XYZ file of C-alpha atoms in Angstrom:
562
model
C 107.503 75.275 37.336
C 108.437 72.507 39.677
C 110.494 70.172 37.059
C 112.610 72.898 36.114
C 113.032 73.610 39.347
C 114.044 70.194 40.573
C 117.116 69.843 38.049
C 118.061 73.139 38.823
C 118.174 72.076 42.520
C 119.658 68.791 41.506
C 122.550 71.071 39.880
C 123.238 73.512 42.852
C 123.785 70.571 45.289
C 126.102 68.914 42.476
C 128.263 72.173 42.225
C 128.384 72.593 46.314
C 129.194 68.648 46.514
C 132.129 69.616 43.825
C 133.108 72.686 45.667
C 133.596 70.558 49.237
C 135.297 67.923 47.270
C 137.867 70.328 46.174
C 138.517 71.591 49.284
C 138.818 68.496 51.090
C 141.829 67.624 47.824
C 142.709 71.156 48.845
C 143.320 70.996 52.404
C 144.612 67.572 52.303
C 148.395 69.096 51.036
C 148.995 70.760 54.638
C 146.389 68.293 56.914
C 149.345 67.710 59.120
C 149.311 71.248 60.238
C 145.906 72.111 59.781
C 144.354 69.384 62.251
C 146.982 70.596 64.834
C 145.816 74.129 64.686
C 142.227 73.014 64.398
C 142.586 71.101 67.764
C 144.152 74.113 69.946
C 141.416 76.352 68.374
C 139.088 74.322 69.629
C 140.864 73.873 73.448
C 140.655 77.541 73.112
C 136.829 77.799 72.674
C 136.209 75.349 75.459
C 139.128 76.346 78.103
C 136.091 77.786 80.238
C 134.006 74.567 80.723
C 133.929 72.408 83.657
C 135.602 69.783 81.457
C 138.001 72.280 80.423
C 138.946 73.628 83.695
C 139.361 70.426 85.065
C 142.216 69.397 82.557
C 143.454 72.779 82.168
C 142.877 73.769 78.495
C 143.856 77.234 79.140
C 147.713 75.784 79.804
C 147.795 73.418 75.941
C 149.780 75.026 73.513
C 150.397 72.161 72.028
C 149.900 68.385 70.867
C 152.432 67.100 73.385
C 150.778 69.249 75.959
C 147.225 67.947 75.177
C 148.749 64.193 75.310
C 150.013 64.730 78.760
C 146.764 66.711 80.356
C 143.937 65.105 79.136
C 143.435 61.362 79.382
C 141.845 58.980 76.741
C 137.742 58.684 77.878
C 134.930 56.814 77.318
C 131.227 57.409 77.269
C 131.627 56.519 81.333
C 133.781 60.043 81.678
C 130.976 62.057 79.922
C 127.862 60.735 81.179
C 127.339 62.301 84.409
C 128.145 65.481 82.204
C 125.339 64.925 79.540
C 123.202 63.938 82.015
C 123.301 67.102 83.840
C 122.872 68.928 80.259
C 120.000 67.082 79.700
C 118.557 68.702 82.791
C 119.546 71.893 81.037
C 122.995 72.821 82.439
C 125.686 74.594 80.112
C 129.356 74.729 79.722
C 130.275 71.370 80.782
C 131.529 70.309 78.435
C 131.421 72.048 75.476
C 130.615 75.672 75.157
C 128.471 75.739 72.037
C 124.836 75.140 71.875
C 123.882 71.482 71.684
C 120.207 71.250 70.332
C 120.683 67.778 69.622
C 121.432 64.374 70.877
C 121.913 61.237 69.001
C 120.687 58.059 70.047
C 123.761 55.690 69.688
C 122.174 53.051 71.025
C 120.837 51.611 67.704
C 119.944 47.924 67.606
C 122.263 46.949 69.902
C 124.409 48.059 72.828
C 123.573 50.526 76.099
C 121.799 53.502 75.276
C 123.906 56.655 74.897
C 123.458 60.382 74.262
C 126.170 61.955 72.218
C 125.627 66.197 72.319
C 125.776 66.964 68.926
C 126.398 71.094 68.340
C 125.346 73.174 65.860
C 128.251 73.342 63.782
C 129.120 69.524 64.062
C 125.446 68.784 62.476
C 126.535 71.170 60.063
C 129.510 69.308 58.497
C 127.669 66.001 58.593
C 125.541 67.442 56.255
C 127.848 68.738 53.842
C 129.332 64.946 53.361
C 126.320 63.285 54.164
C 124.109 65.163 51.567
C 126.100 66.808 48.952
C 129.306 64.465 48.266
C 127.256 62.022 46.624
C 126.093 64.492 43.850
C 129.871 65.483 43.213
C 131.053 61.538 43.011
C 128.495 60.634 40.277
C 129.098 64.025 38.507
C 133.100 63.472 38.555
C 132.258 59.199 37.862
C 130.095 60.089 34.225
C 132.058 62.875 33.329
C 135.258 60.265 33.629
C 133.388 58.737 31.314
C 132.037 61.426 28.518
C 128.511 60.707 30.085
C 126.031 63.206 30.746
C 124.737 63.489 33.839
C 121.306 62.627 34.870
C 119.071 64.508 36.984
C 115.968 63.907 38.702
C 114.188 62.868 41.894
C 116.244 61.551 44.779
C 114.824 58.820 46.940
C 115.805 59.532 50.640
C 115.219 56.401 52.445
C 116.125 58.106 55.643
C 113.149 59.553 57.909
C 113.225 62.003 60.133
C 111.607 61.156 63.636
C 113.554 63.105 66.492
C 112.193 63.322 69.975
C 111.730 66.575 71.641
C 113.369 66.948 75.385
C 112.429 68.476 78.504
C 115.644 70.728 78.000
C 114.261 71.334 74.687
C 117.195 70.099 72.407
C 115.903 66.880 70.151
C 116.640 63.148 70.960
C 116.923 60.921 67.474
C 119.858 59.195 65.100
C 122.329 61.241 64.003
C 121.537 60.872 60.125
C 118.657 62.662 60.726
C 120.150 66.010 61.356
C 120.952 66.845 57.488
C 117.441 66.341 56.779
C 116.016 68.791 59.109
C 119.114 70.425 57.544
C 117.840 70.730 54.046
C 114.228 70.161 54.383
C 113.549 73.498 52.154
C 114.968 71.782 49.151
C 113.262 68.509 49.830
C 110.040 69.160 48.599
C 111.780 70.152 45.415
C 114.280 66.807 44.854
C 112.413 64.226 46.987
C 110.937 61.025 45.584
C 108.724 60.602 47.916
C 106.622 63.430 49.733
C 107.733 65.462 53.007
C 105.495 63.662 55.554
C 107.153 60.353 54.240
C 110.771 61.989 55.045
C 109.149 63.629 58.381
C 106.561 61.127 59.844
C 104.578 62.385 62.455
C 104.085 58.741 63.986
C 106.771 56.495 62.361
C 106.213 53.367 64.417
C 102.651 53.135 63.354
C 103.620 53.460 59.262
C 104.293 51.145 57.294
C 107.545 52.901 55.491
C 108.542 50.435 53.270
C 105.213 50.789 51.527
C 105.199 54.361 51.438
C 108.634 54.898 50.208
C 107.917 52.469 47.448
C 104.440 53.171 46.861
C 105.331 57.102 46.133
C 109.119 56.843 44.065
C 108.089 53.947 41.510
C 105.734 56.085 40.895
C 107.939 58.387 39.622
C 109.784 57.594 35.934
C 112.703 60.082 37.389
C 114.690 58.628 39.999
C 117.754 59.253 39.164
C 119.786 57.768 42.467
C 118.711 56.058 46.152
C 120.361 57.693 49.011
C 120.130 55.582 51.973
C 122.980 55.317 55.482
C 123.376 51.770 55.637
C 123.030 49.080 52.723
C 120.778 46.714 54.045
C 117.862 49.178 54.390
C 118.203 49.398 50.279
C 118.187 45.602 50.089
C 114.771 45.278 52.027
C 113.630 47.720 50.520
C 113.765 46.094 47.803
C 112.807 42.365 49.061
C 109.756 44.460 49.508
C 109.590 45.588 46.272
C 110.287 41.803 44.492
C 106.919 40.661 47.089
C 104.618 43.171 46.597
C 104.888 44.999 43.674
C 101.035 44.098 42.897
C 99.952 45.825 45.793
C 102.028 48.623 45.124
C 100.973 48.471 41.281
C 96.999 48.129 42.309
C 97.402 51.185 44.737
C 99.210 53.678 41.971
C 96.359 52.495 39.687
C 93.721 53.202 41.638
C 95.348 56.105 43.639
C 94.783 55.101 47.032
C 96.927 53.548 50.096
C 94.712 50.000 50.566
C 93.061 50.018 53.800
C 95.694 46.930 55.006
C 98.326 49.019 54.922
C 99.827 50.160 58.266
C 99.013 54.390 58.679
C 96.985 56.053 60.733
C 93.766 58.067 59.753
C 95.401 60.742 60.691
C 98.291 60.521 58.354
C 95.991 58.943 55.814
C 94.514 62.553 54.951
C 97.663 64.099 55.414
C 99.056 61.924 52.422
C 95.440 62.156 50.278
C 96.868 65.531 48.421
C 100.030 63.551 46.592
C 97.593 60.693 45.716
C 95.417 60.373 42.482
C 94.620 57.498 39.710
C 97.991 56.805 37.525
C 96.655 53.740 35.461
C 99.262 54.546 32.562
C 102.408 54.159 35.495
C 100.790 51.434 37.088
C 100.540 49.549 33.484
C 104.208 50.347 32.859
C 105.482 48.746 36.055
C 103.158 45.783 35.882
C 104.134 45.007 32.802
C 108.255 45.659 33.757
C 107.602 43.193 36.973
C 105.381 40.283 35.483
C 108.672 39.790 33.730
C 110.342 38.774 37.162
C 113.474 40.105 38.933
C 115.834 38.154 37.397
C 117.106 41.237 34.785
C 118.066 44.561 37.457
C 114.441 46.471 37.456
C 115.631 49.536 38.828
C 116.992 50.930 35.720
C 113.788 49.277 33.561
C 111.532 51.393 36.226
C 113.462 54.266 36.507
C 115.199 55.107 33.084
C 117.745 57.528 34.585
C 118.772 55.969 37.155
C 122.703 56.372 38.108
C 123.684 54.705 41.326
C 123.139 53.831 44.585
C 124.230 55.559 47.891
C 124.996 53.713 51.437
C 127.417 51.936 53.481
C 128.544 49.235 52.277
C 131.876 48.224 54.754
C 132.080 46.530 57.695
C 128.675 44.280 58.455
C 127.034 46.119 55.491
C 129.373 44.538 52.592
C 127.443 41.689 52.547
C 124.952 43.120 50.567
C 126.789 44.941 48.263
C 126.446 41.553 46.030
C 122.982 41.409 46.612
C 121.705 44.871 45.597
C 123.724 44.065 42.124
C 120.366 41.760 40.900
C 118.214 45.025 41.342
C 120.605 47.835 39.963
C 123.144 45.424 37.247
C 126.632 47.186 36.789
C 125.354 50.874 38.143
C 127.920 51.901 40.483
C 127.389 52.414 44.267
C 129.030 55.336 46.298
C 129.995 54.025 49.639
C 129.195 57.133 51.175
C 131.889 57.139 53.299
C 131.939 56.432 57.386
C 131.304 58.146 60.179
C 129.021 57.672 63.700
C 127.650 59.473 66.088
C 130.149 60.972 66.855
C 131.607 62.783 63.844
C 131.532 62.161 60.086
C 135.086 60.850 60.052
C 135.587 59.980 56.044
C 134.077 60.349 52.944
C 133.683 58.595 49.607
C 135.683 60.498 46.959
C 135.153 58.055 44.259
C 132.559 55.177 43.461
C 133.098 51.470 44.173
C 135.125 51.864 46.646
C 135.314 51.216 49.903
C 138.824 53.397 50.996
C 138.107 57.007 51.909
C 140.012 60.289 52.849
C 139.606 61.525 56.711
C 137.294 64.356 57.064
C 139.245 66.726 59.349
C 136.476 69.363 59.437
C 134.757 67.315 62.068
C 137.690 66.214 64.618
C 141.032 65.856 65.276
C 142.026 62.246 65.396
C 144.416 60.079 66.914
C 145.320 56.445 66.123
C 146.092 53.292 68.710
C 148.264 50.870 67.371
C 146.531 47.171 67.025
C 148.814 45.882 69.313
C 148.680 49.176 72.068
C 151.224 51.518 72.684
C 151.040 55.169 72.212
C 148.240 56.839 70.476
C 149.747 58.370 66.881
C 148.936 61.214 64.923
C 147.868 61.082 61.303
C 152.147 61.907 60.321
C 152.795 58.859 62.050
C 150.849 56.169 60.751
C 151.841 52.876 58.262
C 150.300 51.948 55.423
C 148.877 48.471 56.024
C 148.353 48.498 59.933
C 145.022 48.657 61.702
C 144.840 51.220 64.574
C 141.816 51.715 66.887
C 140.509 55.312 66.379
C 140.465 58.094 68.762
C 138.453 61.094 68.055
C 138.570 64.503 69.675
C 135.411 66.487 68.142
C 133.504 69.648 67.706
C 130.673 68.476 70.887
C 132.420 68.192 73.764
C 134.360 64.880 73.330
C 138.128 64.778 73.962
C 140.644 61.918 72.768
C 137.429 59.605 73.212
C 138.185 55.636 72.457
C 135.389 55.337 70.107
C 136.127 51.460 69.975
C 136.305 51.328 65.749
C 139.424 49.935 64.176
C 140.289 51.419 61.158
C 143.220 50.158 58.266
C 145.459 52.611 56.688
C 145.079 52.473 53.186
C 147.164 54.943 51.768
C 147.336 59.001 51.471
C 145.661 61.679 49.957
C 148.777 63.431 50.380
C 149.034 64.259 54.084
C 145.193 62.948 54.793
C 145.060 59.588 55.833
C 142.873 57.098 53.344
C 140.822 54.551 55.448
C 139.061 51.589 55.325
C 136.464 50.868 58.527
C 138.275 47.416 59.855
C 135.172 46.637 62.183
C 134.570 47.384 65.975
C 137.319 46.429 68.539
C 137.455 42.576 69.697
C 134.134 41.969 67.616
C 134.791 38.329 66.736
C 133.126 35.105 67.832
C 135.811 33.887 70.278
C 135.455 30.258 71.791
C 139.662 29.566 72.415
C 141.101 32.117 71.051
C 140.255 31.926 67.495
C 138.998 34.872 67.195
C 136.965 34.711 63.846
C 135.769 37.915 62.690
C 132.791 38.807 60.955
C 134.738 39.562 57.537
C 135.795 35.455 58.408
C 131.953 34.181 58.414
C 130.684 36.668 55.027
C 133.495 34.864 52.857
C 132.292 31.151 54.004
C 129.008 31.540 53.456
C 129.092 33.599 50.115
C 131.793 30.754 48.988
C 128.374 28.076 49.783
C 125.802 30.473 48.086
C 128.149 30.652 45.454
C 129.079 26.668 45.383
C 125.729 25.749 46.068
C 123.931 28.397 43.783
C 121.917 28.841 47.112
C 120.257 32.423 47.478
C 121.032 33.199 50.690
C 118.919 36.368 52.392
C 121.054 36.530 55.574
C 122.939 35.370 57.949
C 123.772 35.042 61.792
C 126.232 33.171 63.982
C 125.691 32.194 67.860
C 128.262 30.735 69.935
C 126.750 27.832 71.443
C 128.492 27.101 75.178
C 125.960 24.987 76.190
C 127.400 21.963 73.932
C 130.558 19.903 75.073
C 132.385 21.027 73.040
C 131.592 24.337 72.195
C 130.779 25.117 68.581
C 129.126 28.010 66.040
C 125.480 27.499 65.092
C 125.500 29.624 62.170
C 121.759 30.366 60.727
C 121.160 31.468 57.216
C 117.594 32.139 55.422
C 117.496 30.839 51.784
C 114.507 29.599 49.918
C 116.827 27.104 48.270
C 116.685 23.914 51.336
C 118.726 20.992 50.681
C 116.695 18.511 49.331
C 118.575 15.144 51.364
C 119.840 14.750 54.606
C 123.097 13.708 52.609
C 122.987 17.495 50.760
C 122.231 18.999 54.055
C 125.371 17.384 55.186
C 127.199 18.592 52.131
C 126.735 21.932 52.527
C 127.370 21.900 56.606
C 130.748 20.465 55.657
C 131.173 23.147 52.882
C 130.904 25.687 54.590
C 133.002 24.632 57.502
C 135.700 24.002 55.086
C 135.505 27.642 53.693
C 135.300 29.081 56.957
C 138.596 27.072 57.997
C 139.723 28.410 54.608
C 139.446 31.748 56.537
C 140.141 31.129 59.313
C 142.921 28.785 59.733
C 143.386 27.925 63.453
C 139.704 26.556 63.591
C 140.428 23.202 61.823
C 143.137 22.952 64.569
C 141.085 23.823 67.654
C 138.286 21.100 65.658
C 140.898 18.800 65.275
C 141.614 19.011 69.155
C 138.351 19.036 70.129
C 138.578 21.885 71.105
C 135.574 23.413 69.913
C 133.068 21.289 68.167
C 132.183 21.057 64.213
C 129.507 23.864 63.254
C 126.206 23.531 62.993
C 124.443 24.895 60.359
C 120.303 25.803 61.108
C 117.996 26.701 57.845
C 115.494 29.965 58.962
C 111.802 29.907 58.403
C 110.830 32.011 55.148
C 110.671 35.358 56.554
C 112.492 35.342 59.394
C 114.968 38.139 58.337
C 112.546 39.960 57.370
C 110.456 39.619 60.828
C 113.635 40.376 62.571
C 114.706 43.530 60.161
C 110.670 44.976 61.173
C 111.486 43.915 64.659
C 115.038 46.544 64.956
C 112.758 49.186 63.055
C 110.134 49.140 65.654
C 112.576 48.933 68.539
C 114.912 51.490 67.090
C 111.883 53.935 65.859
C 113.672 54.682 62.443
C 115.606 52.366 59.736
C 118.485 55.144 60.187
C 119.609 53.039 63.099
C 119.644 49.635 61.924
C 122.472 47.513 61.859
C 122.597 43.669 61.316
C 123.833 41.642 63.501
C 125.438 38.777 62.079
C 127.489 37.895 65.091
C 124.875 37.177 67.774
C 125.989 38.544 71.821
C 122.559 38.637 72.790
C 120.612 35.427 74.189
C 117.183 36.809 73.530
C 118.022 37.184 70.069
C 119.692 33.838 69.612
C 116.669 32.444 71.315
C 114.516 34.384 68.406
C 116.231 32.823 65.564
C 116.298 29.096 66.933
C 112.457 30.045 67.267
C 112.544 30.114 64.127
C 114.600 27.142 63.065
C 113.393 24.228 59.941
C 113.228 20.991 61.006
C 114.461 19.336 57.751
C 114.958 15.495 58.244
């Protein structure tokens, strides 16, 4: 009874993916009006809190009256608020129930507690969990292709915190799962206490997620938030697929692997001997990784779900040698915030605003006025403002975002990276997007595999210079090749980056250096954010280094070639 099930599960959340699609193309005709209404509706609703008494929502009645009564905020504004609701106070700042607060703090930054309401949680999981099945439904049938239905693996975990107010404490990605855990059981690849671990920083994930869904022959897509938790995932996968192979045979979890007794017997009920599946994968992987394995292990297998802009589009490339020419959604962009946009289509990395979560407003690049959606240009960047559904009003969320086009009246985006984020020694200002394109032009010149990446701005040297550290298990084998490539990739980047050849030239700044990483390293440093972060939902590379200790970690872990 439980197959059947699944696909008819797998179809339901296809048709209400389809049906939110639609109205999203729907709504997008009159969004103009419609976030304008949306935004004194909500005044309205929160005239009565302290936040709204102090700026006098009771007296907006309209945009222009909003823009001259309530100031643009920071977290700064709110935190003595959320503070105080942690300690279980009420209409401050919002007057809907918040039984939720997501850690923002992630892998880097000060920690921060965003309120998250009911309702808000409730629209991040309609575009979080059931867009995806509409874009590959709408993608194949493009195409005259049926399409395929199956298990889902979730590489998201649930692993929220309770409070002394009682509300939960965890990422915000986990709040559709808690969302739809009834249908889990019946679409998951992997079990529930995989999805829900009762003591996440004392499993070993990676295993279990891998150990359970290549078990399965129906995967049919891997839905993930961010794209470099697929792509250790499946570094994982290429290193120990005889563990994982030895285990399914034999039907056990090994003894070395990281889990509690405890969740040991609470994981014995989905385990038993599969010698036949553990056969078929040994003999798929003795055949290496060069030819993508993920459709050879799972044969219906569709595409691949995460975020793939900003930092994360440097593994787009890399996830290709697993899944070949299977398409990837994008899933779209959003924070703790608010979902903010959405994926309508695969392979792409331009999506339609979501106005069911906020009403937005956009800072020019340059500064000036904040602008409403009617306003904006095709082409120009503008830092993002967001006024949403938990007590947040014309917040400076610090994101840039370019202007693609229009859905009609909805604004098409592209996530431009975070405000200022750039390594800056004179005024150069090279961005991240800068750094991927000169070192994927040496992988690519070089035929170097290269894992990962980071770049440190070394002040110490006279004068200053980028020490930018990569991981590849490709060295040069000469001093004179090592000195090939550093100049290579200095080229490229001044390919990208004009103005550094003249601040070189100058000497101004000094000419990079380039530092190979011990085998491992990124892998060290991607258990090393899990463990600090509690959950893979909140990791997020860091390929421009702020932070000393962490610059200290990877020259730790420096070659000494020559």
């Amino acid at each position: 009874m439980k197959e059947p099930m699944k696909y008819l599960m797998y179809e339901i959340m296809t048709l209400i993916g389809r049906c939110i699609m639609l109205e999203l193309r729907k709504n997008s005709k009159n969004a103009n009006k419609r976030s304008h209404r949306k935004l004194l509706r909500l005044l309205h609703k929160n005239r009565n809190t302290a936040y709204g008494k102090k700026y006098h929502f009771a007296e907006i009645h309209s945009y222009d009256d909003f823009r001259r009564r309530v100031p643009l905020s920071d977290y700064s504004d709110y935190d003595g608020y959320i503070k105080r609701m942690l300690d279980g106070e009420t209409n401050l700042i919002t007057a809907a129930a918040v039984d939720f607060y997501a850690d923002s703090s992630g892998s880097t930054g000060n920690p921060k507690r965003i309120p998250v309401t009911r309702k808000a949680a409730l629209e991040m999981t309609k575009y979080t969990i059931f867009t995806p099945f509409a874009i590959d439904w709408e993608y194949f049938k493009q195409r005259s292709q049926k399409l395929s239905t199956g298990s889902v693996l979730f590489m998201q975990e649930y692993s929220a915190d309770r409070l002394s107010n009682g509300a939960e404490l965890g990422c915000i990605t986990e709040t559709p799962l808690k969302k739809i855990k009834p249908f889990l059981r019946l679409i998951s690849a992997t079990p529930l206490p995989v999805i829900f671990p009762s003591d996440i920083k004392n499993m070993d994930m990676k295993y279990l997620k891998m150990r359970f869904s290549i078990e399965k022959r129906d995967v049919t897509y891997i839905n993930a938030i961010y794209g470099i938790v697929v792509y250790e995932h499946m570094r994982y996968l290429e290193e120990y697929w005889e563990l994982l192979c030895d285990d399914i045979e034999k039907g056990i979890i090994s003894a070395g692997v990281q889990l509690s007794e405890a969740n040991r017997r609470e994981l014995r009920p989905y385990l038993k001997p599969n010698p036949k599946r553990a056969a078929e994968l040994r003999a798929i992987f003795k055949k290496g990784f060069d030819t993508p394995v993920l459709p050879q292990i799972w044969p219906r297998y569709s595409f691949t779900t995460a975020i793939f802009t900003g930092s994360f589009a440097f593994y787009l490339d890399k996830l290709k040698k697993y899944v070949g020419d299977l398409p990837f959604s994008y899933f779209g962009y959003g924070a703790s915030e608010c979902g903010i946009a959405v994926a309508d289509k695969m392979n792409s990395g331009d999506f339609p605003l979501v106005q069911d979560g906020a009403f937005y407003e956009f800072i020019p690049e340059d500064g000036g006025e904040p602008l409403t959606m009617d306003q904006l240009t095709v082409g120009e960047n503008y830092e993002l403002v967001v006024t949403n559904l938990s007590g947040l009003y014309r917040y400076r969320m610090g994101d840039m975002v370019l202007i693609k086009g229009f859905m009609n009246e909805l604004p098409i985006i592209n996530f431009a990276g975070r405000k200022d984020k750039s390594a800056n020694i004179v005024g150069e200002k090279t961005t991240e997007e800068h750094f991927s394109y000169a070192v994927k032009e040496l992988s690519q010149g070089t035929g170097m595999d290269i894992i990962d990446y980071g770049v440190w701005v070394d002040k110490e040297t006279e004068p200053p210079c980028y020490v930018i550290f990569i991981e590849t298990p490709m060295l040069p084998a000469t001093k004179a090749q090592e000195n090939k490539y550093r100049h290579m990739l200095e080229d490229k980047l001044n390919f990208a980056n004009s103005t550094i050849a003249f601040y070189i030239d100058t000497k101004q700044m000094g000419r990079l250096t380039l530092c190979y990483l011990k085998t491992g390293t990124y892998s060290r440093y991607f258990d090393m954010l899990n463990k600090k972060a509690g959950t893979s939902n909140q990791i997020k590379p860091a390929h421009i280094i702020v932070k000393p200790e962490l610059a200290d970690f990877f020259h730790s872990n420096c070659k000494n070639l020559f």
